[in-house]
mmCIF file of C-alpha atoms (C1' of nucleotides) in Angstrom:
data_model
loop_
_atom_site.group_PDB
_atom_site.id
_atom_site.type_symbol
_atom_site.label_atom_id
_atom_site.label_comp_id
_atom_site.label_asym_id
_atom_site.label_seq_id
_atom_site.Cartn_x
_atom_site.Cartn_y
_atom_site.Cartn_z
ATOM 1 C CA UNK A 192 159.924 128.695 186.897
ATOM 2 C CA UNK A 193 156.393 129.905 186.446
ATOM 3 C CA UNK A 194 157.454 132.776 184.302
ATOM 4 C CA UNK A 195 156.346 132.383 180.712
ATOM 5 C CA UNK A 196 158.986 132.684 178.015
ATOM 6 C CA UNK A 197 159.279 136.167 176.594
ATOM 7 C CA UNK A 198 158.581 134.871 173.109
ATOM 8 C CA UNK A 199 155.280 133.226 173.985
ATOM 9 C CA UNK A 200 153.359 136.426 173.439
ATOM 10 C CA UNK A 201 150.793 136.388 170.699
ATOM 11 C CA UNK A 202 151.846 138.327 167.632
ATOM 12 C CA UNK A 203 155.547 137.867 168.156
ATOM 13 C CA UNK A 204 157.187 137.112 164.868
ATOM 14 C CA UNK A 205 159.613 134.248 164.576
ATOM 15 C CA UNK A 206 161.912 132.974 161.913
ATOM 16 C CA UNK A 207 164.444 134.669 159.683
ATOM 17 C CA UNK A 208 164.847 138.407 159.863
ATOM 18 C CA UNK A 209 164.027 140.500 156.824
ATOM 19 C CA UNK A 210 166.340 143.277 155.624
ATOM 20 C CA UNK A 211 163.690 145.796 156.604
ATOM 21 C CA UNK A 212 163.684 144.528 160.160
ATOM 22 C CA UNK A 213 167.458 144.638 160.198
ATOM 23 C CA UNK A 214 167.454 148.234 159.076
ATOM 24 C CA UNK A 215 164.930 149.176 161.745
ATOM 25 C CA UNK A 216 166.966 147.461 164.419
ATOM 26 C CA UNK A 217 170.272 148.943 163.328
ATOM 27 C CA UNK A 218 168.734 152.376 163.036
ATOM 28 C CA UNK A 219 167.405 152.110 166.542
ATOM 29 C CA UNK A 220 170.695 150.912 167.947
ATOM 30 C CA UNK A 221 172.538 153.603 166.090
ATOM 31 C CA UNK A 222 170.408 156.124 167.865
ATOM 32 C CA UNK A 223 170.138 154.566 171.297
ATOM 33 C CA UNK A 224 172.980 152.140 171.496
ATOM 34 C CA UNK A 225 172.786 148.446 172.289
ATOM 35 C CA UNK A 226 171.208 147.440 175.542
ATOM 36 C CA UNK A 227 167.829 147.815 177.162
ATOM 37 C CA UNK A 228 166.588 145.163 174.814
ATOM 38 C CA UNK A 229 163.288 144.971 176.569
ATOM 39 C CA UNK A 230 162.314 148.340 175.162
ATOM 40 C CA UNK A 231 163.523 147.691 171.623
ATOM 41 C CA UNK A 232 160.416 145.945 170.270
ATOM 42 C CA UNK A 233 158.033 148.498 171.688
ATOM 43 C CA UNK A 234 160.128 151.472 170.606
ATOM 44 C CA UNK A 235 160.799 150.212 167.103
ATOM 45 C CA UNK A 236 157.529 148.514 166.358
ATOM 46 C CA UNK A 237 159.366 145.323 165.568
ATOM 47 C CA UNK A 238 157.203 142.304 166.192
ATOM 48 C CA UNK A 239 160.112 140.502 167.758
ATOM 49 C CA UNK A 240 160.893 139.605 171.299
ATOM 50 C CA UNK A 241 163.754 141.354 173.049
ATOM 51 C CA UNK A 242 165.875 138.255 173.032
ATOM 52 C CA UNK A 243 165.487 137.878 169.329
ATOM 53 C CA UNK A 244 166.559 141.494 168.809
ATOM 54 C CA UNK A 245 169.592 141.051 171.002
ATOM 55 C CA UNK A 246 170.561 137.837 169.258
ATOM 56 C CA UNK A 247 170.161 139.340 165.835
ATOM 57 C CA UNK A 248 172.373 142.221 166.829
ATOM 58 C CA UNK A 249 175.082 140.236 168.542
ATOM 59 C CA UNK A 250 175.241 137.422 166.023
ATOM 60 C CA UNK A 251 174.675 139.218 162.789
ATOM 61 C CA UNK A 252 174.371 142.980 162.768
ATOM 62 C CA UNK A 253 176.986 143.903 165.310
ATOM 63 C CA UNK A 254 179.885 145.789 163.727
ATOM 64 C CA UNK A 255 183.121 144.000 163.164
ATOM 65 C CA UNK A 256 181.718 140.569 162.717
ATOM 66 C CA UNK A 257 183.772 138.543 160.333
ATOM 67 C CA UNK A 258 181.907 135.997 158.337
ATOM 68 C CA UNK A 259 183.002 133.241 156.080
ATOM 69 C CA UNK A 260 185.765 130.732 156.326
ATOM 70 C CA UNK A 261 187.759 130.337 159.477
ATOM 71 C CA UNK A 262 191.489 130.667 159.037
ATOM 72 C CA UNK A 263 193.891 127.994 160.178
ATOM 73 C CA UNK A 264 194.920 130.282 162.960
ATOM 74 C CA UNK A 265 191.374 130.721 164.161
ATOM 75 C CA UNK A 266 190.720 127.045 163.836
ATOM 76 C CA UNK A 267 193.688 126.125 165.954
ATOM 77 C CA UNK A 268 192.780 128.717 168.511
ATOM 78 C CA UNK A 269 189.310 127.284 168.816
ATOM 79 C CA UNK A 270 190.591 123.754 169.168
ATOM 80 C CA UNK A 271 193.002 124.685 171.882
ATOM 81 C CA UNK A 272 190.625 126.956 173.686
ATOM 82 C CA UNK A 273 187.933 124.325 173.576
ATOM 83 C CA UNK A 274 190.347 121.851 175.066
ATOM 84 C CA UNK A 275 191.164 124.380 177.717
ATOM 85 C CA UNK A 276 187.762 125.851 178.472
ATOM 86 C CA UNK A 277 185.277 123.289 177.285
ATOM 87 C CA UNK A 278 182.108 124.358 175.524
ATOM 88 C CA UNK A 279 182.167 127.858 176.924
ATOM 89 C CA UNK A 280 181.640 129.477 173.585
ATOM 90 C CA UNK A 281 181.236 132.984 174.870
ATOM 91 C CA UNK A 282 184.573 132.752 176.622
ATOM 92 C CA UNK A 283 186.190 131.300 173.539
ATOM 93 C CA UNK A 284 184.608 134.014 171.414
ATOM 94 C CA UNK A 285 186.202 136.651 173.586
ATOM 95 C CA UNK A 286 189.554 135.527 172.222
ATOM 96 C CA UNK A 287 188.236 135.846 168.677
ATOM 97 C CA UNK A 288 186.327 139.111 168.825
ATOM 98 C CA UNK A 289 185.539 139.043 165.134
ATOM 99 C CA UNK A 290 183.617 135.836 165.571
ATOM 100 C CA UNK A 291 180.421 135.330 167.462
ATOM 101 C CA UNK A 292 179.965 132.591 170.000
ATOM 102 C CA UNK A 293 177.240 131.183 167.803
ATOM 103 C CA UNK A 294 179.573 131.068 164.833
ATOM 104 C CA UNK A 295 182.271 129.369 166.808
ATOM 105 C CA UNK A 296 179.810 126.914 168.258
ATOM 106 C CA UNK A 297 178.464 126.087 164.823
ATOM 107 C CA UNK A 298 181.922 125.743 163.387
ATOM 108 C CA UNK A 299 182.927 123.458 166.201
ATOM 109 C CA UNK A 300 179.878 121.275 165.823
ATOM 110 C CA UNK A 301 180.000 121.067 162.051
ATOM 111 C CA UNK A 302 183.688 121.096 161.234
ATOM 112 C CA UNK A 303 186.049 120.720 164.100
ATOM 113 C CA UNK A 304 184.341 117.877 165.894
ATOM 114 C CA UNK A 305 184.569 115.789 162.775
ATOM 115 C CA UNK A 306 188.086 116.896 162.109
ATOM 116 C CA UNK A 307 189.208 115.933 165.571
ATOM 117 C CA UNK A 308 187.366 112.683 165.351
ATOM 118 C CA UNK A 309 189.227 111.840 162.183
ATOM 119 C CA UNK A 310 192.484 112.774 163.796
ATOM 120 C CA UNK A 311 191.733 110.595 166.754
ATOM 121 C CA UNK A 312 190.671 107.555 164.789
ATOM 122 C CA UNK A 313 192.396 104.578 166.253
ATOM 123 C CA UNK A 314 192.962 106.371 169.476
ATOM 124 C CA UNK A 315 190.394 104.527 171.540
ATOM 125 C CA UNK A 316 186.944 105.667 172.486
ATOM 126 C CA UNK A 317 186.175 109.091 171.186
ATOM 127 C CA UNK A 318 182.514 109.568 171.566
ATOM 128 C CA UNK A 319 181.582 113.156 170.835
ATOM 129 C CA UNK A 320 179.412 113.534 173.835
ATOM 130 C CA UNK A 321 182.035 112.171 176.095
ATOM 131 C CA UNK A 322 184.501 114.573 174.607
ATOM 132 C CA UNK A 323 182.443 117.591 175.283
ATOM 133 C CA UNK A 324 180.847 116.715 178.533
ATOM 134 C CA UNK A 325 183.809 115.349 180.336
ATOM 135 C CA UNK A 326 185.800 118.233 179.082
ATOM 136 C CA UNK A 327 183.534 120.986 180.128
ATOM 137 C CA UNK A 328 182.472 119.495 183.404
ATOM 138 C CA UNK A 329 185.867 118.464 184.655
ATOM 139 C CA UNK A 330 188.178 121.080 183.356
ATOM 140 C CA UNK A 331 186.279 124.258 182.780
ATOM 141 C CA UNK A 332 184.876 124.146 186.279
ATOM 142 C CA UNK A 333 188.308 123.981 187.765
ATOM 143 C CA UNK A 334 189.763 126.538 185.478
ATOM 144 C CA UNK A 335 186.786 128.775 185.367
ATOM 145 C CA UNK A 336 187.639 131.162 188.125
ATOM 146 C CA UNK A 337 191.041 132.349 187.042
ATOM 147 C CA UNK A 338 190.212 131.983 183.408
ATOM 148 C CA UNK A 339 187.470 134.569 183.721
ATOM 149 C CA UNK A 340 189.968 136.964 185.142
ATOM 150 C CA UNK A 341 192.420 136.163 182.401
ATOM 151 C CA UNK A 342 189.779 136.665 179.792
ATOM 152 C CA UNK A 343 188.709 139.984 181.205
ATOM 153 C CA UNK A 344 192.253 141.218 181.494
ATOM 154 C CA UNK A 345 193.166 140.372 177.939
ATOM 155 C CA UNK A 346 189.928 141.773 176.728
ATOM 156 C CA UNK A 347 190.411 145.065 178.474
ATOM 157 C CA UNK A 348 193.951 145.316 177.206
ATOM 158 C CA UNK A 349 192.891 144.698 173.641
ATOM 159 C CA UNK A 350 190.137 147.207 173.980
ATOM 160 C CA UNK A 351 192.443 149.864 175.315
ATOM 161 C CA UNK A 352 194.820 149.504 172.420
ATOM 162 C CA UNK A 353 192.087 149.458 169.845
ATOM 163 C CA UNK A 354 190.596 152.598 171.321
ATOM 164 C CA UNK A 355 193.960 154.274 171.271
ATOM 165 C CA UNK A 356 194.502 153.268 167.664
ATOM 166 C CA UNK A 357 191.118 154.422 166.567
ATOM 167 C CA UNK A 358 191.736 157.784 168.164
ATOM 168 C CA UNK A 359 194.995 158.128 166.324
ATOM 169 C CA UNK A 360 193.557 156.960 163.046
ATOM 170 C CA UNK A 361 189.916 157.842 162.668
ATOM 171 C CA UNK A 362 188.416 155.301 160.370
ATOM 172 C CA UNK A 363 187.547 156.599 156.968
ATOM 173 C CA UNK A 364 187.211 153.375 155.191
ATOM 174 C CA UNK A 365 183.477 153.839 154.723
ATOM 175 C CA UNK A 366 183.368 157.541 154.070
ATOM 176 C CA UNK A 367 179.919 157.683 152.609
ATOM 177 C CA UNK A 368 178.320 154.839 154.340
ATOM 178 C CA UNK A 369 175.422 155.853 156.458
ATOM 179 C CA UNK A 370 172.051 154.461 156.961
ATOM 180 C CA UNK A 371 169.796 156.508 154.764
ATOM 181 C CA UNK A 372 167.002 156.753 157.226
ATOM 182 C CA UNK A 373 168.932 157.495 160.366
ATOM 183 C CA UNK A 374 169.973 160.694 161.963
ATOM 184 C CA UNK A 375 173.460 161.533 163.092
ATOM 185 C CA UNK A 376 172.678 161.176 166.759
ATOM 186 C CA UNK A 377 175.558 160.325 168.880
ATOM 187 C CA UNK A 378 175.727 156.955 170.444
ATOM 188 C CA UNK A 379 174.747 157.685 174.016
ATOM 189 C CA UNK A 380 176.252 154.689 175.674
ATOM 190 C CA UNK A 381 179.673 154.661 174.113
ATOM 191 C CA UNK A 382 182.626 156.902 174.464
ATOM 192 C CA UNK A 383 183.514 156.970 170.810
ATOM 193 C CA UNK A 384 183.992 160.072 168.781
ATOM 194 C CA UNK A 385 181.455 160.954 166.108
ATOM 195 C CA UNK A 386 183.757 159.605 163.450
ATOM 196 C CA UNK A 387 184.071 156.382 165.266
ATOM 197 C CA UNK A 388 180.387 156.131 165.678
ATOM 198 C CA UNK A 389 179.892 156.540 161.986
ATOM 199 C CA UNK A 390 182.305 153.839 161.043
ATOM 200 C CA UNK A 391 181.084 151.599 163.766
ATOM 201 C CA UNK A 392 177.599 151.569 162.415
ATOM 202 C CA UNK A 393 178.711 151.760 158.836
ATOM 203 C CA UNK A 394 179.884 148.259 159.347
ATOM 204 C CA UNK A 395 176.390 147.304 160.285
ATOM 205 C CA UNK A 396 175.269 148.856 157.079
ATOM 206 C CA UNK A 397 177.735 146.661 155.330
ATOM 207 C CA UNK A 398 176.278 143.661 157.032
ATOM 208 C CA UNK A 399 172.835 144.647 155.928
ATOM 209 C CA UNK A 400 174.059 145.462 152.462
ATOM 210 C CA UNK A 401 175.506 142.022 152.221
ATOM 211 C CA UNK A 402 172.246 140.606 153.395
ATOM 212 C CA UNK A 403 170.369 142.680 150.897
ATOM 213 C CA UNK A 404 172.672 141.526 148.184
ATOM 214 C CA UNK A 405 171.757 137.947 148.879
ATOM 215 C CA UNK A 406 168.161 138.889 149.267
ATOM 216 C CA UNK A 407 168.142 140.644 145.938
ATOM 217 C CA UNK A 408 169.424 137.531 144.238
ATOM 218 C CA UNK A 409 166.458 135.650 145.538
ATOM 219 C CA UNK A 410 163.784 138.270 145.046
ATOM 220 C CA UNK A 411 164.127 140.524 141.996
ATOM 221 C CA UNK A 412 161.368 142.830 143.221
ATOM 222 C CA UNK A 413 163.436 145.204 145.215
ATOM 223 C CA UNK A 414 162.164 148.377 146.750
ATOM 224 C CA UNK A 415 163.883 151.639 146.018
ATOM 225 C CA UNK A 416 164.933 151.867 149.632
ATOM 226 C CA UNK A 417 166.944 148.710 149.528
ATOM 227 C CA UNK A 418 168.402 149.571 146.175
ATOM 228 C CA UNK A 419 169.658 152.808 147.619
ATOM 229 C CA UNK A 420 171.246 150.926 150.444
ATOM 230 C CA UNK A 421 173.021 148.718 148.000
ATOM 231 C CA UNK A 422 174.529 151.702 146.334
ATOM 232 C CA UNK A 423 176.113 152.804 149.550
ATOM 233 C CA UNK A 424 178.446 149.866 149.616
ATOM 234 C CA UNK A 425 181.636 151.138 148.064
ATOM 235 C CA UNK A 426 183.942 148.802 149.863
ATOM 236 C CA UNK A 427 185.117 145.276 149.562
ATOM 237 C CA UNK A 428 184.944 142.572 152.138
ATOM 238 C CA UNK A 429 188.641 142.768 152.656
ATOM 239 C CA UNK A 430 188.300 146.105 154.334
ATOM 240 C CA UNK A 431 186.660 145.514 157.587
ATOM 241 C CA UNK A 432 185.876 147.506 160.616
ATOM 242 C CA UNK A 433 187.112 145.486 163.449
ATOM 243 C CA UNK A 434 185.818 146.014 166.893
ATOM 244 C CA UNK A 435 186.946 144.888 170.206
ATOM 245 C CA UNK A 436 184.541 143.249 172.487
ATOM 246 C CA UNK A 437 182.674 140.026 172.294
ATOM 247 C CA UNK A 438 179.073 139.218 172.021
ATOM 248 C CA UNK A 439 178.809 139.789 175.703
ATOM 249 C CA UNK A 440 180.320 143.235 175.746
ATOM 250 C CA UNK A 441 178.916 145.057 172.815
ATOM 251 C CA UNK A 442 178.249 148.162 174.779
ATOM 252 C CA UNK A 443 181.858 149.249 174.916
ATOM 253 C CA UNK A 444 183.078 148.850 171.435
ATOM 254 C CA UNK A 445 185.566 150.874 169.566
ATOM 255 C CA UNK A 446 186.913 150.438 166.095
ATOM 256 C CA UNK A 447 190.092 150.162 164.169
ATOM 257 C CA UNK A 448 190.579 149.490 160.546
ATOM 258 C CA UNK A 449 192.628 146.729 159.132
ATOM 259 C CA UNK A 450 193.037 145.213 155.751
ATOM 260 C CA UNK A 451 194.194 141.887 156.964
ATOM 261 C CA UNK A 452 193.099 139.958 159.935
ATOM 262 C CA UNK A 453 196.599 138.907 160.755
ATOM 263 C CA UNK A 454 197.503 142.484 161.312
ATOM 264 C CA UNK A 455 194.861 142.531 163.970
ATOM 265 C CA UNK A 456 196.101 139.319 165.448
ATOM 266 C CA UNK A 457 199.554 140.676 165.809
ATOM 267 C CA UNK A 458 198.258 143.924 167.201
ATOM 268 C CA UNK A 459 196.352 142.086 169.852
ATOM 269 C CA UNK A 460 199.252 139.884 170.628
ATOM 270 C CA UNK A 461 201.352 142.964 170.984
ATOM 271 C CA UNK A 462 198.741 144.521 173.132
ATOM 272 C CA UNK A 463 198.388 141.491 175.295
ATOM 273 C CA UNK A 464 202.088 141.350 175.751
ATOM 274 C CA UNK A 465 202.388 144.867 176.928
ATOM 275 C CA UNK A 466 199.252 145.392 178.860
ATOM 276 C CA UNK A 467 199.059 142.144 180.665
ATOM 277 C CA UNK A 468 202.558 141.945 181.929
ATOM 278 C CA UNK A 469 201.880 144.236 184.795
ATOM 279 C CA UNK A 470 198.538 142.687 185.506
ATOM 280 C CA UNK A 471 199.934 139.236 185.410
ATOM 281 C CA UNK A 472 201.456 139.783 188.779
ATOM 282 C CA UNK A 473 198.302 141.109 190.288
ATOM 283 C CA UNK A 474 195.202 139.624 188.825
ATOM 284 C CA UNK A 475 196.482 136.400 187.488
ATOM 285 C CA UNK A 476 198.905 135.964 190.230
ATOM 286 C CA UNK A 477 196.321 136.206 192.891
ATOM 287 C CA UNK A 478 193.732 134.111 191.174
ATOM 288 C CA UNK A 479 195.809 131.355 189.695
ATOM 289 C CA UNK A 480 196.717 129.617 192.912
ATOM 290 C CA UNK A 481 193.064 128.778 193.427
ATOM 291 C CA UNK A 482 193.356 126.509 190.490
ATOM 292 C CA UNK A 483 195.009 123.153 191.051
ATOM 293 C CA UNK A 484 196.111 122.287 187.569
ATOM 294 C CA UNK A 485 196.526 118.618 186.793
ATOM 295 C CA UNK A 486 200.052 117.837 185.728
ATOM 296 C CA UNK A 487 199.068 116.719 182.267
ATOM 297 C CA UNK A 488 197.417 119.987 181.295
ATOM 298 C CA UNK A 489 200.126 122.271 182.531
ATOM 299 C CA UNK A 490 202.064 122.384 179.332
ATOM 300 C CA UNK A 491 199.290 123.371 176.937
ATOM 301 C CA UNK A 492 197.941 125.854 179.403
ATOM 302 C CA UNK A 493 201.243 127.555 179.882
ATOM 303 C CA UNK A 494 201.860 127.585 176.175
ATOM 304 C CA UNK A 495 198.544 129.188 175.620
ATOM 305 C CA UNK A 496 199.199 131.831 178.213
ATOM 306 C CA UNK A 497 202.598 132.547 176.768
ATOM 307 C CA UNK A 498 201.173 132.660 173.331
ATOM 308 C CA UNK A 499 198.509 135.104 174.375
ATOM 309 C CA UNK A 500 200.792 137.247 176.444
ATOM 310 C CA UNK A 501 204.061 137.115 174.645
ATOM 311 C CA UNK A 502 204.041 137.781 170.967
ATOM 312 C CA UNK A 503 207.771 138.118 171.060
ATOM 313 C CA UNK A 504 208.139 134.432 171.598
ATOM 314 C CA UNK A 505 207.719 132.910 168.162
ATOM 315 C CA UNK A 506 209.004 129.592 169.319
ATOM 316 C CA UNK A 507 206.216 129.466 171.806
ATOM 317 C CA UNK A 508 203.693 130.243 169.125
ATOM 318 C CA UNK A 509 205.092 127.486 167.027
ATOM 319 C CA UNK A 510 204.983 125.082 169.900
ATOM 320 C CA UNK A 511 201.417 125.857 170.642
ATOM 321 C CA UNK A 512 200.213 125.798 167.105
ATOM 322 C CA UNK A 513 202.141 122.761 166.094
ATOM 323 C CA UNK A 514 201.328 120.872 169.194
ATOM 324 C CA UNK A 515 199.426 117.798 168.262
ATOM 325 C CA UNK A 516 195.928 117.328 169.446
ATOM 326 C CA UNK A 517 197.008 114.435 171.572
ATOM 327 C CA UNK A 518 199.450 116.635 173.371
ATOM 328 C CA UNK A 519 197.112 119.494 173.854
ATOM 329 C CA UNK A 520 194.259 117.436 175.118
ATOM 330 C CA UNK A 521 196.161 114.802 176.956
ATOM 331 C CA UNK A 522 194.639 114.379 180.341
ATOM 332 C CA UNK A 523 191.600 116.349 179.421
ATOM 333 C CA UNK A 524 189.649 113.581 177.772
ATOM 334 C "C1'" DA B 230 167.104 116.366 135.390
ATOM 335 C "C1'" DA B 231 165.237 114.585 139.537
ATOM 336 C "C1'" DT B 232 165.707 112.900 143.958
ATOM 337 C "C1'" DA B 233 168.081 111.768 148.239
ATOM 338 C "C1'" DT B 234 171.321 112.843 151.561
ATOM 339 C "C1'" DA B 235 174.582 115.715 153.972
ATOM 340 C "C1'" DA B 236 176.225 120.057 155.499
ATOM 341 C "C1'" DT B 237 175.559 124.577 157.093
ATOM 342 C "C1'" DC B 238 174.050 128.182 160.023
ATOM 343 C "C1'" DA B 239 170.448 131.458 161.716
ATOM 344 C "C1'" DA B 240 167.308 131.373 165.136
ATOM 345 C "C1'" DC B 241 164.800 129.459 169.045
ATOM 346 C "C1'" DC B 242 164.356 127.456 173.683
ATOM 347 C "C1'" DG B 243 165.094 126.935 178.329
ATOM 348 C "C1'" DC B 244 168.061 127.499 182.072
ATOM 349 C "C1'" DC B 245 171.231 130.374 184.781
ATOM 350 C "C1'" DT B 246 173.131 134.608 186.784
ATOM 351 C "C1'" DC B 247 172.839 138.784 188.885
ATOM 352 C "C1'" DA B 248 171.271 143.464 189.759
ATOM 353 C "C1'" DG B 249 167.643 146.114 191.650
ATOM 354 C "C1'" DG B 250 163.598 146.612 194.499
ATOM 355 C "C1'" DG C 225 167.391 137.534 202.652
ATOM 356 C "C1'" DC C 226 163.845 137.000 199.092
ATOM 357 C "C1'" DC C 227 161.681 137.959 194.752
ATOM 358 C "C1'" DT C 228 161.512 139.498 190.122
ATOM 359 C "C1'" DG C 229 162.937 140.144 185.617
ATOM 360 C "C1'" DA C 230 166.451 141.416 182.052
ATOM 361 C "C1'" DG C 231 170.271 139.782 179.928
ATOM 362 C "C1'" DG C 232 173.391 136.086 178.786
ATOM 363 C "C1'" DC C 233 174.686 131.451 177.604
ATOM 364 C "C1'" DG C 234 174.805 126.764 175.609
ATOM 365 C "C1'" DG C 235 172.158 123.165 173.404
ATOM 366 C "C1'" DT C 236 169.210 122.180 169.826
ATOM 367 C "C1'" DT C 237 166.199 122.685 165.835
ATOM 368 C "C1'" DG C 238 164.838 123.351 161.251
ATOM 369 C "C1'" DA C 239 165.131 125.758 156.863
ATOM 370 C "C1'" DT C 240 168.180 126.322 153.225
ATOM 371 C "C1'" DT C 241 171.950 125.096 150.292
ATOM 372 C "C1'" DA C 242 175.350 121.919 148.412
ATOM 373 C "C1'" DT C 243 176.662 117.511 146.919
ATOM 374 C "C1'" DA C 244 176.010 112.738 145.626
ATOM 375 C "C1'" DT C 245 173.418 109.199 143.341
#
DNA sequence: AATATAATCAACCGCCTCAGG
DNA sequence: GCCTGAGGCGGTTGATTATAT
């Protein structure tokens, strides 16, 4: 109420982040781990507010973030999850750990809204605001309680598998990639091995390198520091470090390597299948009854659950993915 | 080539939640 | 139980880039 916004302080810098600031932030997080954002500006000397630091990390510098075009699979997931959950972007992002909630939100607002509108042309009133508001207020409220449990369960299952995989196969995809100015301090808040820590933050280096690459195009006067950083980018964008966790759980990340995102998708599906079956009877079972699902939304919801839990049911996947928008959102709008 | 318009997306703002005192 | 403040979230803005005229 009376509390002034954290960014109102005099001398706080706003606007786009520079590569130098990114490097400072990543270096700090590499040493201390994400979290305790309040202390980041004072400890790093960054003239940014804590929120800005957190946002920059979660939306841009965090390892494992996939940028660029959304695949059809991702697109369909977002559409269906939005129909199911409403505009709860963080929740939706937890199903697409490579994407940030901000990215998904932007993609929804710029691409998918229009796409759906086109698809619905001739289908009566389809005001955007009505779409979103009625959706989120009516449905996500009802579904919220058990959905949170579902989300957490799936998330934990995915994380467990990814951790197991990364222990079996220490990532060496960025063998030489280290921030030039940072020490090899172990990440104090994670349980990763040193190798994992290296690759985890190497991905941040990649993010910065990419940023620097763009930056260099714009400004030919590069410092030697940034040039050096550029030289430490011996990998292509196809090889990614993929982390579990969403923007809201960056503190417990682990890494696996993967050359294709679909491999990850199938891994997670596999993981969800195995790890959630036992929990289905406990967590979901006990929380679901609280939710009185309208008849019309039962089918898409069940399909989604099956799809998430049961990778061995290709027909279900097909049903869900091929389900028309009208079917999936019937009764929701 | 110049200008106008549209699209994109990083970042900000304000509200909410929840843990700790 | 109340208060405070850090962290998180969703809505929105505005700068930049792409495309059309």
